Every structure is written in structure tokens, then in C-alpha cells.
PDB file of C-alpha atoms in Angstrom:
ATOM      1  CA  ILE A   1       0.085  -0.306  -0.104  1.00 63.00           C
ATOM      2  CA  LEU A   2       1.235   3.470  -0.835  1.00 69.00           C
ATOM      3  CA  THR A   3       0.351   6.283   1.570  1.00 70.00           C
ATOM      4  CA  SER A   4       0.011   9.960   1.297  1.00 69.00           C
ATOM      5  CA  CYS A   5      -1.494  12.803   3.151  1.00 66.00           C
ATOM      6  CA  GLY A   6      -3.213  15.702   0.994  1.00 62.00           C
ATOM      7  CA  VAL A   7      -3.247  19.214   1.379  1.00 63.00           C
ATOM      8  CA  ASP A   8      -6.372  18.913   2.933  1.00 67.00           C
ATOM      9  CA  LYS A   9      -5.268  16.397   5.137  1.00 67.00           C
ATOM     10  CA  THR A  10      -7.308  13.660   3.771  1.00 70.00           C
ATOM     11  CA  LEU A  11      -5.023  10.269   3.908  1.00 71.00           C
ATOM     12  CA  ILE A  12      -4.736   8.870   0.175  1.00 72.00           C
ATOM     13  CA  PHE A  13      -4.111   5.032  -0.265  1.00 70.00           C
ATOM     14  CA  HIS A  14      -3.236   3.756  -3.380  1.00 71.00           C
ATOM     15  CA  GLU A  15      -3.306  -0.387  -3.342  1.00 73.00           C
ATOM     16  CA  TYR A  16      -1.354  -2.293  -6.179  1.00 72.00           C
ATOM     17  CA  ARG A  17      -3.428  -5.349  -7.239  1.00 73.00           C
ATOM     18  CA  ASP A  18      -1.344  -6.081 -10.252  1.00 74.00           C
ATOM     19  CA  SER A  19       0.893  -4.324 -13.244  1.00 71.00           C
ATOM     20  CA  LYS A  20      -2.433  -2.134 -14.552  1.00 72.00           C
ATOM     21  CA  ASN A  21      -4.256  -1.790 -11.790  1.00 71.00           C
ATOM     22  CA  PHE A  22      -3.945   0.204  -8.129  1.00 71.00           C
ATOM     23  CA  VAL A  23      -7.189   1.075  -6.097  1.00 71.00           C
ATOM     24  CA  GLN A  24      -7.371   4.337  -4.404  1.00 67.00           C
ATOM     25  CA  TYR A  25      -9.347   4.921  -1.576  1.00 63.00           C
ATOM     26  CA  SER A  26      -8.846   7.701   0.912  1.00 65.00           C
ATOM     27  CA  LEU A  27      -9.750   8.399   4.888  1.00 65.00           C
ATOM     28  CA  GLU A  28     -10.793  11.448   6.099  1.00 64.00           C
ATOM     29  CA  ILE A  29      -9.320  12.153   9.504  1.00 65.00           C
ATOM     30  CA  ASP A  30      -8.959  15.208  11.720  1.00 63.00           C
ATOM     31  CA  LYS A  31      -8.341  18.312  10.031  1.00 67.00           C
ATOM     32  CA  THR A  32      -7.279  20.302  12.451  1.00 67.00           C
ATOM     33  CA  SER A  33      -4.042  18.900  13.372  1.00 68.00           C
ATOM     34  CA  LYS A  34      -0.731  19.128  11.523  1.00 69.00           C
ATOM     35  CA  TYR A  35       0.263  15.778  10.198  1.00 69.00           C
ATOM     36  CA  LEU A  36       4.218  14.981   9.839  1.00 71.00           C
ATOM     37  CA  SER A  37       4.892  11.654   9.327  1.00 77.00           C
ATOM     38  CA  LEU A  38       2.712   8.008   8.975  1.00 78.00           C
ATOM     39  CA  ASP A  39       3.686   4.524   8.788  1.00 83.00           C
ATOM     40  CA  ILE A  40       1.561   1.619   8.451  1.00 80.00           C
ATOM     41  CA  ASN A  41       1.967  -1.545  10.853  1.00 81.00           C
ATOM     42  CA  HIS A  42       2.815  -4.954   9.663  1.00 72.00           C
ATOM     43  CA  GLU A  43      -0.704  -6.345   9.061  1.00 72.00           C
ATOM     44  CA  ASN A  44      -1.642  -3.380   6.721  1.00 66.00           C
ATOM     45  CA  ASN A  45      -4.696  -2.874   9.155  1.00 69.00           C
ATOM     46  CA  ILE A  46      -3.592   0.438  11.578  1.00 74.00           C
ATOM     47  CA  ILE A  47      -1.856   3.357  10.136  1.00 71.00           C
ATOM     48  CA  VAL A  48       0.301   5.471  12.839  1.00 76.00           C
ATOM     49  CA  LEU A  49       0.165   9.447  12.278  1.00 68.00           C
ATOM     50  CA  GLY A  50       2.821  10.994  13.910  1.00 72.00           C
ATOM     51  CA  GLN A  51       1.518  14.713  14.843  1.00 67.00           C
ATOM     52  CA  GLU A  52       2.422  17.950  16.610  1.00 69.00           C
ATOM     53  CA  LYS A  53       1.970  16.575  20.208  1.00 78.00           C
ATOM     54  CA  LYS A  54       0.545  12.781  19.551  1.00 81.00           C
ATOM     55  CA  LEU A  55       0.248   9.643  17.699  1.00 84.00           C
ATOM     56  CA  GLN A  56      -2.943   8.675  16.018  1.00 82.00           C
ATOM     57  CA  PHE A  57      -3.851   4.934  15.420  1.00 84.00           C
ATOM     58  CA  TRP A  58      -6.547   4.780  12.657  1.00 79.00           C
ATOM     59  CA  SER A  59      -7.745   1.426  11.205  1.00 80.00           C
ATOM     60  CA  LEU A  60      -7.954   1.019   7.444  1.00 76.00           C
ATOM     61  CA  GLU A  61     -10.702  -1.430   7.812  1.00 76.00           C
ATOM     62  CA  ASP A  62     -13.300   0.890   8.690  1.00 74.00           C
ATOM     63  CA  GLY A  63     -11.548   4.452   9.081  1.00 71.00           C
ATOM     64  CA  LYS A  64     -11.940   5.066  13.010  1.00 78.00           C
ATOM     65  CA  LEU A  65      -9.784   6.395  15.486  1.00 79.00           C
ATOM     66  CA  LYS A  66      -8.262   3.145  17.706  1.00 84.00           C
ATOM     67  CA  ASN A  67      -5.990   4.541  20.132  1.00 84.00           C
ATOM     68  CA  LEU A  68      -4.328   8.355  20.549  1.00 84.00           C
ATOM     69  CA  ILE A  69      -1.160   8.743  22.591  1.00 83.00           C
ATOM     70  CA  GLU A  70      -0.153  12.153  23.489  1.00 82.00           C
ATOM     71  CA  THR A  71       3.749  11.540  23.456  1.00 81.00           C
ATOM     72  CA  LYS A  72       5.869  13.087  26.093  1.00 77.00           C
ATOM     73  CA  ASP A  73       8.986  12.742  28.209  1.00 76.00           C
ATOM     74  CA  GLU A  74      10.060  13.055  31.961  1.00 74.00           C
ATOM     75  CA  ASP A  75      12.987  14.725  32.901  1.00 70.00           C
ATOM     76  CA  LYS A  76      14.193  12.446  35.562  1.00 72.00           C
ATOM     77  CA  LEU A  77      16.625  15.122  37.018  1.00 74.00           C
ATOM     78  CA  THR A  78      13.963  18.106  36.923  1.00 77.00           C
ATOM     79  CA  GLY A  79      10.913  16.036  37.160  1.00 78.00           C
ATOM     80  CA  LYS A  80       9.567  18.259  34.254  1.00 81.00           C
ATOM     81  CA  THR A  81       7.620  16.641  31.365  1.00 82.00           C
ATOM     82  CA  GLN A  82       7.981  18.080  27.777  1.00 78.00           C
ATOM     83  CA  ILE A  83       5.216  17.192  25.323  1.00 76.00           C
ATOM     84  CA  LEU A  84       7.166  16.559  21.655  1.00 77.00           C
ATOM     85  CA  ASP A  85       6.686  17.117  18.331  1.00 79.00           C
ATOM     86  CA  ASN A  86       6.837  13.856  16.472  1.00 82.00           C
ATOM     87  CA  LEU A  87       8.879  14.427  13.144  1.00 85.00           C
ATOM     88  CA  ARG A  88       8.604  10.921  11.594  1.00 88.00           C
ATOM     89  CA  VAL A  89       7.582   7.911  12.721  1.00 90.00           C
ATOM     90  CA  VAL A  90       8.080   4.166  11.468  1.00 92.00           C
ATOM     91  CA  VAL A  91       6.800   0.876  12.774  1.00 92.00           C
ATOM     92  CA  ASP A  92       9.143  -2.033  12.979  1.00 92.00           C
ATOM     93  CA  SER A  93       8.313  -5.123  10.857  1.00 88.00           C
ATOM     94  CA  SER A  94       6.884  -7.196  13.743  1.00 89.00           C
ATOM     95  CA  GLY A  95       4.243  -4.760  14.693  1.00 88.00           C
ATOM     96  CA  SER A  96       6.152  -4.333  17.861  1.00 91.00           C
ATOM     97  CA  TYR A  97       7.552  -1.030  18.424  1.00 93.00           C
ATOM     98  CA  ILE A  98       7.493   2.614  16.933  1.00 92.00           C
ATOM     99  CA  ALA A  99      10.669   4.523  16.249  1.00 94.00           C
ATOM    100  CA  ILE A 100       9.704   8.221  16.522  1.00 92.00           C
ATOM    101  CA  SER A 101      12.264  11.308  15.546  1.00 91.00           C
ATOM    102  CA  ASN A 102      11.201  14.265  17.677  1.00 86.00           C
ATOM    103  CA  ASN A 103      12.250  18.103  17.324  1.00 85.00           C
ATOM    104  CA  ASP A 104      14.487  18.078  20.653  1.00 87.00           C
ATOM    105  CA  LYS A 105      16.826  15.756  18.230  1.00 91.00           C
ATOM    106  CA  ILE A 106      16.015  12.312  20.106  1.00 91.00           C
ATOM    107  CA  VAL A 107      14.810   9.402  18.767  1.00 94.00           C
ATOM    108  CA  ARG A 108      12.387   7.583  21.113  1.00 92.00           C
ATOM    109  CA  ILE A 109      11.191   3.908  20.752  1.00 94.00           C
ATOM    110  CA  ARG A 110       7.894   3.225  21.926  1.00 92.00           C
ATOM    111  CA  ASP A 111       5.569   0.014  22.514  1.00 91.00           C
ATOM    112  CA  PHE A 112       3.492  -0.173  19.784  1.00 89.00           C
ATOM    113  CA  ASN A 113       0.713  -1.359  21.850  1.00 85.00           C
ATOM    114  CA  THR A 114       0.641   0.592  24.912  1.00 87.00           C
ATOM    115  CA  GLY A 115       2.867   3.853  23.688  1.00 86.00           C
ATOM    116  CA  ASN A 116       5.390   3.311  26.666  1.00 88.00           C
ATOM    117  CA  LEU A 117       8.787   4.610  26.256  1.00 89.00           C
ATOM    118  CA  VAL A 118      11.378   1.524  25.857  1.00 93.00           C
ATOM    119  CA  ALA A 119      14.640   2.996  23.920  1.00 93.00           C
ATOM    120  CA  LYS A 120      15.928   6.565  23.359  1.00 90.00           C
ATOM    121  CA  ALA A 121      18.817   7.700  21.772  1.00 93.00           C
ATOM    122  CA  ASN A 122      20.575  11.333  21.217  1.00 92.00           C
ATOM    123  CA  CYS A 123      21.351  12.234  17.764  1.00 91.00           C
ATOM    124  CA  GLY A 124      22.646  15.792  18.000  1.00 91.00           C
ATOM    125  CA  ASP A 125      20.941  17.201  15.006  1.00 93.00           C
ATOM    126  CA  ILE A 126      17.121  16.986  13.540  1.00 92.00           C
ATOM    127  CA  THR A 127      16.178  13.676  12.190  1.00 93.00           C
ATOM    128  CA  THR A 128      14.807  13.477   9.090  1.00 91.00           C
ATOM    129  CA  SER A 129      14.345   9.591   8.479  1.00 92.00           C
ATOM    130  CA  LEU A 130      14.723   6.436  10.191  1.00 94.00           C
ATOM    131  CA  ALA A 131      14.149   2.583   9.664  1.00 94.00           C
ATOM    132  CA  PHE A 132      14.493  -0.540  11.390  1.00 94.00           C
ATOM    133  CA  THR A 133      16.494  -2.937   9.574  1.00 93.00           C
ATOM    134  CA  GLN A 134      14.929  -6.313   8.335  1.00 87.00           C
ATOM    135  CA  ASN A 135      17.148  -8.478  10.651  1.00 89.00           C
ATOM    136  CA  SER A 136      15.623  -6.186  13.398  1.00 88.00           C
ATOM    137  CA  LYS A 137      18.912  -5.641  14.803  1.00 93.00           C
ATOM    138  CA  GLU A 138      19.475  -2.110  14.302  1.00 95.00           C
ATOM    139  CA  LEU A 139      17.938   1.044  14.079  1.00 96.00           C
ATOM    140  CA  ILE A 140      18.766   3.644  11.165  1.00 96.00           C
ATOM    141  CA  THR A 141      18.676   7.028  11.306  1.00 95.00           C
ATOM    142  CA  VAL A 142      19.686  10.205   9.047  1.00 95.00           C
ATOM    143  CA  THR A 143      20.030  13.733  10.306  1.00 94.00           C
ATOM    144  CA  ALA A 144      19.589  17.475   8.498  1.00 93.00           C
ATOM    145  CA  LYS A 145      23.068  17.333   7.945  1.00 93.00           C
ATOM    146  CA  GLY A 146      23.449  14.079   6.429  1.00 92.00           C
ATOM    147  CA  CYS A 147      25.151  11.868   9.109  1.00 93.00           C
ATOM    148  CA  ILE A 148      23.723   8.425   8.921  1.00 95.00           C
ATOM    149  CA  TYR A 149      23.873   6.520  12.617  1.00 95.00           C
ATOM    150  CA  ILE A 150      23.152   2.749  12.852  1.00 96.00           C
ATOM    151  CA  TRP A 151      21.997   2.293  16.823  1.00 96.00           C
ATOM    152  CA  LYS A 152      21.918  -1.700  18.023  1.00 96.00           C
ATOM    153  CA  LEU A 153      18.875  -2.309  19.516  1.00 96.00           C
ATOM    154  CA  SER A 154      18.662  -4.056  23.030  1.00 95.00           C
ATOM    155  CA  LYS A 155      18.447  -7.769  23.485  1.00 95.00           C
ATOM    156  CA  GLU A 156      15.134  -6.972  25.052  1.00 95.00           C
ATOM    157  CA  ILE A 157      14.068  -5.330  21.988  1.00 94.00           C
ATOM    158  CA  LYS A 158      15.255  -7.879  19.352  1.00 93.00           C
ATOM    159  CA  GLY A 159      14.118 -10.689  21.266  1.00 92.00           C
ATOM    160  CA  ALA A 160      10.444  -9.073  21.341  1.00 92.00           C
ATOM    161  CA  ILE A 161      10.604  -8.616  17.616  1.00 91.00           C
ATOM    162  CA  GLU A 162      11.958 -12.030  16.784  1.00 90.00           C
ATOM    163  CA  LYS A 163       9.328 -13.483  19.145  1.00 91.00           C
ATOM    164  CA  LYS A 164       6.138 -11.484  17.414  1.00 89.00           C
ATOM    165  CA  LYS A 165       7.676 -12.068  13.897  1.00 86.00           C
ATOM    166  CA  GLN A 166       7.925 -16.058  14.855  1.00 86.00           C
ATOM    167  CA  GLN A 167       4.434 -16.099  16.051  1.00 86.00           C
ATOM    168  CA  LEU A 168       3.111 -14.061  12.905  1.00 80.00           C
ATOM    169  CA  GLY A 169       5.381 -16.171  10.451  1.00 79.00           C
ATOM    170  CA  VAL A 170       7.175 -13.186   9.183  1.00 72.00           C
ATOM    171  CA  LEU A 171      10.683 -14.116   7.351  1.00 67.00           C
ATOM    172  CA  ALA A 172      13.626 -12.633   8.392  1.00 58.00           C
TER     173      ALA A 172
END
């Protein structure tokens, strides 16, 4: 499925059927928010939208909002909570985790189902692109200055992704 978000904030989906056919359908979403990034989970049934201060999870089957997570991070030293703009989002191949680049130059990995923060890395610059590797061992980030970082995922994250992929019968 190819996805895009129009200027009118309508999500447009193009499903590839064969070499001559694309099926197009759209989903009207909250038109009061600014959408910065989107990704679809492994089962192609939930789209994750990165917005200014939250993540939205929409069903592609019925077009309804399934979950909403306000993205915030608490500074353990000061106790202050910071609400974050989500510049880019990407879901791992098992649908277990979401990596999010934020305007504070930190990439955060959150649990897909709960939104709980499980890891973070300071890239030192705004991250313009990110991707989980197919083997689920690293997260690759690219910054605005063109630096490419390859981050090793923790054993816990790798293990959870591999376990879920085995349950789903996903290869690689």
C-alpha cells in the first residue's frame, strides 16, 4: 500500500493489485492537526500518524480512530514533562515498536500497543529519516546534516521483535 496525505489532510491509499491496476481510496481524518509523518503496521490494518504532540492509530478497515497517545517525556533530573512534536514515525516489521524522531533531536522507541517509552538515543541533530533494519537488530537514522547513524537495539527489543515475527510467520 502506498500512502500519502493531501494538503486537505485526507489520507490517500493506493493499493497495488497488478501491473496495470492500483485501487485508490481515502480516509478523512482530523483536519485541525498538522500531520508530519505516517507509517502502516505489518498487518496493513493500522496506520500510525505522527502529529504535533501525539500519535494517532487509525483502522484502515473501518476508518475509525483506534488509539491516541500523547507523546511526552519526563526529565528524571528536573521532574518536568516535555510534550514532543513527532517529526517522523516508523513501525518495525513485527508491529511491536514505533521509532519516533522528535524536535528535541532525540529518537524514541515506544511500545506499539501501550505507547510506553522503551529506549531513546540523542542524534545531536534533527532526524529526517529512520528505519528498522530487516533483521531487527538495528535502527538507522539520518540527520538533517546528512549523518547516518546505525543504533544497535537492546537484547530485549530484538527478542520481542523476533518472537512476534515467529508468531506471525514473518520471514527475516
